[in-house]
Coordinates of C-alpha atoms and ligand atoms in Angstrom, one line a residue:
M1 CA 70.7 140.7 97.7
K2 CA 67.6 142.5 99.0
I3 CA 67.6 141.8 102.7
A4 CA 64.8 142.5 105.3
V5 CA 65.8 143.0 108.9
I6 CA 62.9 142.6 111.4
G7 CA 63.5 144.7 114.5
A8 CA 65.9 147.5 115.4
G9 CA 67.1 146.3 118.8
S10 CA 70.8 145.4 119.4
A11 CA 70.5 142.4 117.0
G12 CA 68.8 144.3 114.3
L13 CA 71.4 147.1 114.5
A14 CA 74.2 144.5 114.2
A15 CA 72.4 143.0 111.2
L16 CA 72.2 146.4 109.6
R17 CA 75.7 147.4 110.4
H18 CA 77.2 144.4 108.5
S19 CA 74.6 143.7 105.8
T20 CA 74.8 147.3 104.5
L21 CA 78.6 147.2 104.1
D22 CA 79.7 148.3 100.6
I23 CA 81.4 145.0 99.8
Y24 CA 78.1 143.2 99.8
K25 CA 76.2 145.6 97.6
N26 CA 73.0 144.6 99.4
E27 CA 69.8 146.6 99.5
V28 CA 68.5 146.5 103.1
I29 CA 65.3 147.5 104.8
C30 CA 64.8 147.2 108.5
Y31 CA 61.2 147.3 109.9
E32 CA 60.8 148.4 113.5
R33 CA 57.4 148.5 115.1
T34 CA 58.2 151.2 117.6
D35 CA 59.4 154.7 117.0
Q36 CA 63.0 154.1 118.3
V37 CA 66.0 151.9 118.1
G38 CA 67.1 149.9 121.1
G39 CA 64.4 147.3 121.5
T40 CA 64.0 146.1 125.1
W41 CA 66.3 148.9 126.3
V42 CA 63.7 151.5 125.5
Y43 CA 62.0 152.0 128.8
R44 CA 58.3 152.8 128.9
E45 CA 56.4 153.9 132.0
E46 CA 53.2 152.2 130.8
S47 CA 52.6 148.5 130.4
G48 CA 49.9 146.7 128.4
V49 CA 49.4 147.9 124.9
D50 CA 50.6 151.0 123.0
Q51 CA 48.6 153.5 121.1
Y52 CA 48.4 151.2 118.1
G53 CA 47.0 148.3 120.2
L54 CA 50.3 146.4 120.0
P55 CA 51.8 144.9 123.2
I56 CA 54.4 147.1 124.8
H57 CA 57.7 145.5 123.9
T58 CA 60.1 146.5 126.6
S59 CA 60.6 144.6 129.9
M60 CA 62.9 147.2 131.5
Y61 CA 62.2 148.6 134.9
K62 CA 63.1 152.1 136.0
S63 CA 66.2 151.4 138.2
L64 CA 67.7 148.6 136.1
R65 CA 71.5 148.3 136.0
T66 CA 73.1 145.8 133.7
N67 CA 73.8 142.4 135.0
L68 CA 77.0 142.2 132.9
P69 CA 79.8 144.7 133.1
K70 CA 79.8 147.3 130.2
E71 CA 83.2 145.8 129.2
L72 CA 81.2 142.8 127.9
M73 CA 78.3 144.7 126.5
G74 CA 79.8 146.4 123.5
F75 CA 80.1 145.3 119.9
P76 CA 83.5 143.9 118.7
D77 CA 84.3 147.0 116.7
Y78 CA 82.4 149.5 118.9
P79 CA 82.9 149.2 122.7
L80 CA 81.0 151.1 125.3
P81 CA 82.7 154.4 126.4
D82 CA 84.7 154.7 129.6
A83 CA 82.5 155.2 132.7
P84 CA 83.1 155.3 136.5
E85 CA 81.2 152.0 136.9
S86 CA 81.1 148.7 135.0
F87 CA 77.5 147.8 135.8
I88 CA 75.7 150.8 134.3
H89 CA 72.2 152.1 134.2
R90 CA 69.8 151.0 131.3
T91 CA 69.8 154.6 129.9
E92 CA 73.5 154.3 129.2
I93 CA 72.9 151.2 127.1
L94 CA 70.1 152.9 125.2
D95 CA 72.4 155.9 124.5
F96 CA 75.1 153.5 123.4
L97 CA 72.8 151.7 120.9
N98 CA 71.7 155.1 119.5
S99 CA 75.3 156.2 119.2
Y100 CA 76.2 152.9 117.4
C101 CA 73.3 153.5 115.1
D102 CA 74.4 157.0 114.2
H103 CA 78.1 156.2 114.0
F104 CA 77.5 153.6 111.3
K105 CA 74.7 155.7 109.7
L106 CA 72.1 153.0 110.1
R107 CA 69.0 155.1 110.8
Q108 CA 68.5 155.7 107.0
Y109 CA 67.6 152.0 106.5
I110 CA 65.0 151.8 109.3
R111 CA 61.3 152.2 108.7
F112 CA 60.0 153.1 112.2
L113 CA 56.4 152.4 113.2
H114 CA 56.3 149.5 110.7
N115 CA 55.0 146.3 112.1
V116 CA 55.8 143.1 110.3
E117 CA 52.6 141.0 110.1
L118 CA 53.6 138.1 107.9
V119 CA 56.7 136.5 106.4
K120 CA 56.1 133.9 103.7
L121 CA 58.2 131.9 101.3
V122 CA 56.8 132.5 97.9
D123 CA 59.0 130.4 95.6
K124 CA 61.6 127.8 95.7
N125 CA 64.4 130.3 94.9
H126 CA 63.8 131.6 98.4
K127 CA 62.0 134.7 97.6
W128 CA 60.3 136.1 100.6
S129 CA 57.2 138.2 100.8
I130 CA 56.8 140.4 103.9
R131 CA 53.4 142.0 104.8
V132 CA 54.0 145.1 106.8
K133 CA 51.7 147.7 108.4
D134 CA 52.7 151.3 108.5
L135 CA 51.1 152.1 111.9
Q136 CA 50.9 155.8 111.4
K137 CA 49.3 155.8 108.0
N138 CA 47.4 152.5 108.7
I139 CA 48.4 151.1 105.4
V140 CA 49.4 147.5 104.7
T141 CA 51.9 146.7 102.0
V142 CA 53.7 143.6 100.8
E143 CA 57.4 143.7 99.7
M144 CA 59.6 141.0 98.3
F145 CA 63.1 140.1 99.6
D146 CA 65.8 137.6 98.8
A147 CA 66.7 137.0 102.5
V148 CA 65.4 137.8 106.0
M149 CA 67.1 138.4 109.3
V150 CA 64.6 138.0 112.1
C151 CA 65.7 140.1 115.1
N152 CA 62.5 140.4 117.0
G153 CA 63.8 139.9 120.6
H154 CA 62.7 137.2 123.1
F155 CA 62.0 139.0 126.3
S156 CA 58.6 140.5 125.8
N157 CA 56.0 137.7 125.8
P158 CA 55.5 136.7 129.4
N159 CA 55.6 133.1 130.5
I160 CA 53.1 132.6 133.3
P161 CA 53.0 129.1 134.8
E162 CA 49.7 127.5 135.4
I163 CA 49.1 127.1 139.2
K164 CA 46.1 125.5 140.8
G165 CA 43.8 128.2 142.2
Q166 CA 45.3 131.0 140.1
D167 CA 41.9 132.1 138.8
I168 CA 40.3 132.4 142.3
F169 CA 43.2 134.3 143.9
K170 CA 41.8 137.8 144.8
G171 CA 45.0 139.7 145.1
Q172 CA 47.3 141.4 142.6
Q173 CA 49.1 139.2 140.0
M174 CA 51.9 140.7 137.9
H175 CA 54.6 139.5 135.6
S176 CA 58.1 141.1 135.6
H177 CA 57.5 142.2 132.0
D178 CA 55.0 144.8 133.4
Y179 CA 57.0 145.8 136.4
R180 CA 58.5 149.3 136.5
V181 CA 58.8 150.6 140.1
P182 CA 58.9 149.0 143.6
E183 CA 56.1 151.2 144.8
V184 CA 53.5 148.8 143.3
F185 CA 54.3 146.4 146.1
K186 CA 54.6 149.0 148.9
D187 CA 53.6 147.6 152.3
K188 CA 52.3 144.4 150.7
T189 CA 53.1 140.7 151.4
V190 CA 54.3 139.3 148.1
V191 CA 55.2 135.9 146.7
V192 CA 57.9 136.1 144.1
F193 CA 58.1 133.1 141.7
G194 CA 61.3 132.3 139.8
A195 CA 65.0 132.6 140.5
G196 CA 66.4 133.6 137.2
P197 CA 68.4 136.9 136.8
S198 CA 65.2 139.0 137.0
G199 CA 63.9 137.0 140.0
F200 CA 67.0 137.6 142.1
D201 CA 67.3 141.3 141.1
L202 CA 63.6 142.1 141.6
V203 CA 63.2 140.3 144.9
L204 CA 66.0 142.5 146.3
E205 CA 64.5 145.6 144.7
I206 CA 61.0 145.2 146.0
A207 CA 62.2 144.2 149.4
K208 CA 62.9 147.9 149.9
T209 CA 59.2 148.7 149.9
A210 CA 57.2 145.5 150.4
K211 CA 56.3 144.4 153.9
K212 CA 57.3 140.7 153.5
I213 CA 58.3 138.6 150.6
F214 CA 58.1 134.8 150.1
F215 CA 60.7 134.0 147.5
S216 CA 59.6 130.7 145.9
H217 CA 62.1 128.7 143.9
H218 CA 63.7 125.3 143.5
I219 CA 67.3 126.4 143.0
H220 CA 69.7 124.7 145.3
G221 CA 72.5 126.5 147.1
T222 CA 70.9 129.9 147.3
T223 CA 70.1 129.7 150.9
S224 CA 73.6 130.9 151.8
I225 CA 72.8 134.3 150.3
A226 CA 72.3 137.0 153.1
F227 CA 68.9 138.3 152.0
P228 CA 67.3 141.1 153.9
D229 CA 65.2 140.0 156.8
N230 CA 61.9 140.5 155.0
I231 CA 62.7 137.9 152.3
I232 CA 61.8 134.4 153.3
Q233 CA 62.8 131.6 151.0
K234 CA 60.2 129.0 150.1
P235 CA 59.9 125.9 147.9
D236 CA 57.6 125.7 144.9
V237 CA 53.9 126.6 145.3
E238 CA 51.3 123.8 145.5
E239 CA 48.1 125.9 145.2
L240 CA 46.6 129.3 145.6
T241 CA 43.3 130.1 147.4
E242 CA 41.5 133.4 147.5
H243 CA 44.0 135.1 149.8
S244 CA 46.8 132.6 150.5
V245 CA 49.5 130.4 149.1
L246 CA 50.1 126.8 150.0
F247 CA 53.7 125.8 149.4
K248 CA 55.0 122.3 148.7
D249 CA 56.5 122.0 152.2
G250 CA 52.9 122.3 153.6
S251 CA 53.2 125.9 154.9
N252 CA 50.4 128.3 154.1
E253 CA 50.8 132.1 154.0
L254 CA 48.4 135.0 153.6
V255 CA 49.6 137.2 150.7
D256 CA 48.5 140.4 148.8
A257 CA 50.3 139.9 145.5
I258 CA 51.9 137.3 143.3
F259 CA 54.9 138.5 141.3
Y260 CA 55.8 136.1 138.4
C261 CA 59.5 136.4 137.5
T262 CA 59.1 133.3 135.4
G263 CA 60.7 134.3 132.1
Y264 CA 59.4 134.7 128.6
K265 CA 58.0 132.7 125.7
Y266 CA 59.8 132.7 122.3
G267 CA 57.3 133.6 119.6
F268 CA 57.3 134.3 115.8
S269 CA 53.7 134.9 115.2
F270 CA 54.5 136.6 111.9
L271 CA 56.4 133.6 110.5
D272 CA 54.1 131.7 108.1
E273 CA 54.5 127.9 108.1
T274 CA 56.4 128.1 104.8
C275 CA 59.3 129.5 106.9
G276 CA 59.8 126.0 108.3
V277 CA 60.6 127.1 111.8
H278 CA 59.0 125.5 114.9
V279 CA 58.9 126.6 118.5
D280 CA 58.4 124.0 121.2
S281 CA 58.9 125.2 124.9
N282 CA 61.3 127.9 123.7
M283 CA 63.3 125.4 121.6
V284 CA 63.5 126.7 118.0
T285 CA 64.2 124.1 115.3
P286 CA 65.3 123.1 112.7
L287 CA 68.2 125.6 112.9
W288 CA 71.9 125.3 112.0
K289 CA 74.1 126.7 114.7
H290 CA 71.0 128.2 116.4
V291 CA 70.8 130.8 113.6
V292 CA 70.1 129.6 110.1
S293 CA 66.8 128.0 109.1
I294 CA 67.7 124.5 107.8
E295 CA 64.6 124.4 105.6
N296 CA 65.3 127.8 104.1
P297 CA 68.8 129.0 104.7
T298 CA 68.0 132.6 103.4
L299 CA 66.1 133.0 106.7
A300 CA 68.2 133.7 109.8
L301 CA 67.1 134.1 113.4
I302 CA 69.6 136.4 115.2
G303 CA 69.6 136.6 119.0
L304 CA 68.0 133.4 120.2
L305 CA 70.8 132.5 122.5
T306 CA 70.7 133.4 126.2
H307 CA 73.4 133.6 128.9
V308 CA 75.9 135.0 126.3
C309 CA 77.6 138.4 125.8
A310 CA 74.6 139.4 123.7
F311 CA 75.7 142.3 121.4
N312 CA 79.1 140.6 120.7
M313 CA 77.3 137.4 119.9
W314 CA 74.7 138.9 117.6
D315 CA 77.5 140.6 115.7
L316 CA 79.2 137.3 115.2
Q317 CA 76.0 135.5 114.2
V318 CA 75.3 138.3 111.6
R319 CA 78.9 138.1 110.2
F320 CA 78.5 134.3 110.1
V321 CA 75.3 134.4 108.1
L322 CA 76.6 137.0 105.6
Q323 CA 79.6 134.9 104.7
F324 CA 77.1 132.3 103.2
W325 CA 74.5 134.7 101.8
S326 CA 77.3 136.6 100.0
G327 CA 78.6 133.4 98.4
K328 CA 82.0 133.6 100.2
K329 CA 81.1 130.2 101.7
N330 CA 78.7 127.5 100.8
F331 CA 76.1 126.1 103.2
P332 CA 76.6 122.5 104.1
S333 CA 73.9 120.2 102.7
K334 CA 70.5 120.1 104.5
E335 CA 71.4 116.6 105.7
E336 CA 74.6 117.8 107.2
M337 CA 73.0 120.8 108.9
L338 CA 70.3 118.5 110.4
K339 CA 72.9 116.0 111.6
D340 CA 74.7 118.8 113.3
Q341 CA 71.6 120.1 115.1
N342 CA 70.3 116.6 116.0
E343 CA 73.7 115.7 117.6
E344 CA 73.3 118.7 119.8
L345 CA 69.7 117.8 120.7
R346 CA 70.8 114.2 121.4
N347 CA 73.5 115.4 123.8
L348 CA 71.0 117.6 125.6
T349 CA 68.6 114.7 125.9
I350 CA 71.4 112.4 127.3
K351 CA 72.2 115.1 130.0
G352 CA 68.5 115.5 130.8
T353 CA 68.5 119.2 129.8
P354 CA 65.0 120.6 129.3
K355 CA 63.9 121.9 125.9
N356 CA 63.8 125.5 127.2
H357 CA 67.5 125.3 127.8
F358 CA 68.4 124.5 124.3
H359 CA 69.5 128.1 123.5
V360 CA 71.1 128.7 126.9
L361 CA 74.9 128.7 126.2
N362 CA 76.8 129.8 129.3
D363 CA 80.0 127.7 129.5
K364 CA 79.4 126.5 125.8
Q365 CA 79.7 130.1 124.6
D366 CA 83.4 129.9 123.9
S367 CA 83.3 126.7 121.8
Y368 CA 80.2 128.0 120.0
Q369 CA 81.8 131.3 119.0
K370 CA 85.0 129.6 117.9
D371 CA 82.9 127.1 115.9
L372 CA 81.1 129.9 114.0
A373 CA 84.3 131.7 113.3
R374 CA 86.2 128.6 112.1
I375 CA 83.3 127.5 109.8
A376 CA 82.8 130.9 108.3
D377 CA 86.4 132.1 108.3
I378 CA 85.6 135.2 110.3
Q379 CA 87.2 136.9 113.3
T380 CA 86.4 135.2 116.7
L381 CA 85.5 137.2 119.8
P382 CA 88.5 138.2 121.9
P383 CA 89.3 135.6 124.5
V384 CA 89.1 138.2 127.3
I385 CA 85.3 138.5 126.6
M386 CA 84.9 134.8 127.5
S387 CA 87.2 134.9 130.5
L388 CA 85.5 138.0 132.0
Y389 CA 82.1 136.5 131.3
D390 CA 83.1 133.4 133.3
E391 CA 84.3 135.5 136.2
C392 CA 81.1 137.5 136.2
F393 CA 78.9 134.5 136.1
A394 CA 80.6 133.1 139.2
Q395 CA 80.4 136.5 141.0
F396 CA 76.7 136.6 140.4
F397 CA 76.0 133.6 142.5
D398 CA 78.9 134.1 145.0
N399 CA 78.1 137.7 145.7
L400 CA 74.6 138.4 144.6
I401 CA 74.0 141.5 146.8
E402 CA 77.3 143.3 146.0
Y403 CA 78.6 142.0 142.6
R404 CA 77.6 145.2 140.8
N405 CA 80.0 147.2 142.9
T406 CA 83.0 145.6 141.1
K407 CA 84.8 147.6 138.4
Y408 CA 86.6 145.9 135.6
K409 CA 89.0 147.1 133.0
L410 CA 90.0 145.3 129.8
I411 CA 93.8 145.5 129.3
D412 CA 94.0 143.7 125.9
D413 CA 92.3 140.9 124.0
H414 CA 93.5 138.4 126.7
H415 CA 93.5 140.2 130.0
F416 CA 91.3 142.1 132.3
V417 CA 91.8 143.6 135.8
K418 CA 89.4 143.9 138.7
L419 CA 89.8 147.5 140.1
V420 CA 87.4 147.4 143.1
Ligands
FAD501 P1 65.1 143.4 121.5 O1 66.0 144.4 122.2 O2 63.9 142.9 122.2 O3 64.7 144.1 120.1 C1 63.7 143.5 119.3 C2 63.1 144.6 118.4 O4 62.2 144.0 117.4 C3 62.2 145.6 119.2 O5 62.6 146.9 118.9 C4 60.8 145.3 118.7 O6 60.0 146.5 118.7 C5 61.1 144.8 117.3 N1 60.0 143.9 116.8 C6 59.5 142.8 117.3 N2 58.6 142.3 116.6 C7 58.5 143.1 115.5 C8 57.6 143.0 114.3 N3 56.7 142.1 114.1 N4 57.8 144.0 113.4 C9 58.7 145.0 113.5 N5 59.5 145.1 114.6 C10 59.4 144.1 115.6 N6 71.5 141.6 128.2 C11 72.8 141.9 128.6 O7 73.7 141.7 127.8 N7 73.0 142.6 129.8 C12 72.1 142.9 130.6 O8 72.3 143.5 131.7 C13 70.7 142.6 130.3 N8 69.7 142.9 131.1 C14 68.4 142.6 130.7 C15 67.4 143.0 131.5 C16 66.0 142.8 131.1 C17 64.9 143.2 132.0 C18 65.8 142.2 129.9 C19 64.4 141.9 129.4 C20 66.8 141.8 129.1 C21 68.1 142.0 129.4 N9 69.2 141.6 128.7 C22 70.5 141.9 129.0 C23 69.0 140.9 127.4 C24 68.6 141.8 126.2 O9 67.4 141.3 125.8 C25 69.7 141.7 125.2 O10 70.8 142.3 125.7 C26 69.3 142.4 123.9 O11 69.0 143.7 124.1 C27 68.3 141.7 123.0 O12 68.3 142.4 121.7 P2 67.4 142.0 120.5 O13 67.7 142.9 119.4 O14 67.6 140.5 120.3 O15 65.9 142.1 121.0

């Protein structure tokens, strides 16, 4: 098969590592719009657009340390090296992704500074055309493929909620995608919106320089966290005026800046409608097992899931897809795949889960990965990955301020120890 991989972040590298294996005899080309591998782990001081007028992809900030221990952040056949700490600096993850790329000799397949502009299905035998721009030469070409793995990442297109009065507010407004260093909020009174992983991390980080922070969220049970004195928890915002914020509890505060830690929007602007993939509030359908396009199974979307052990999971998704593309397994019928997806959607609806949580796995991670491995006859992820993930998830909420000081060590496929 001739396979296109779009993006050379962790998902694209996993796609390359397996699809280029000799046993498959595939021809593989990876298009990467930046000049490096690593995707979101490639820190850039600037925000906005790059020299080619494309949006800066990375959402990393300068001081970022991982929110999962490195013991969970390797690939199944390529773990992170030993280190004094488990929660490591972003630079170590980028080094690791480069070393993975070199170890498996993947760089030869990557066309850097090539931006995929359009992916289109051109005939019923699932031949794909990809229009790509060589950014350096400013030349657009079209190339044909038998199959496409989309690995474009989902943390770069900021989601900014609409708030009454947003357009008249005279202070600074920033999304976490553009945040790099805490000095931007030095001596300011800031409202932080959103209590996802970034919201919690960033509220603590900017508290070191900001004068006062109003942390606005609607998560229950966080009030027990011993925040520094300059962080005041607030409910959702009702409205903004030129210089102040009115909260839903009726309180009104003068503020200098609004900091949106409100997540990201999934987007596939380069997928033509012939691809048969739709996005509605970050819910991507119709997909079999969150990865295979049901309309056109030679299109796979790697890396949509969140709250998972990302690199391990991408590796598993790639291995899953290749079992079918290589003919070792046959895809179920379109009806069966749709039935499977719709059952999952129905369960979510019954539980009242919002659409934007469709790809959030968390405690469903173990059954999901076992399902993929069983269906495709491939190796599961080691059980210790799941048990350590559960431990870390609990730690995050129980011990938000200190949890990164814990050091873990994997003993074998089933056991880990907590060293500090
Ligand atoms: P990305 O890393 O985003 O890579 C996508 C690549 O596709 C990029 O290189 C991009 O340039 C390229 N691309 C996009 N569109 C095109 C196009 N049209 N043409 C060509 N190339 C294109 N995960 C963890 O496991 N632990 C953590 O501690 C953690 N911390 C995080 C902190 C932050 C601030 C963020 C934003 C994410 C964090 N994550 C963390 C999640 C992280 O996104 C995943 O770990 C993982 O890196 C995602 O990999 P990816 O390959 O799917 O996407």
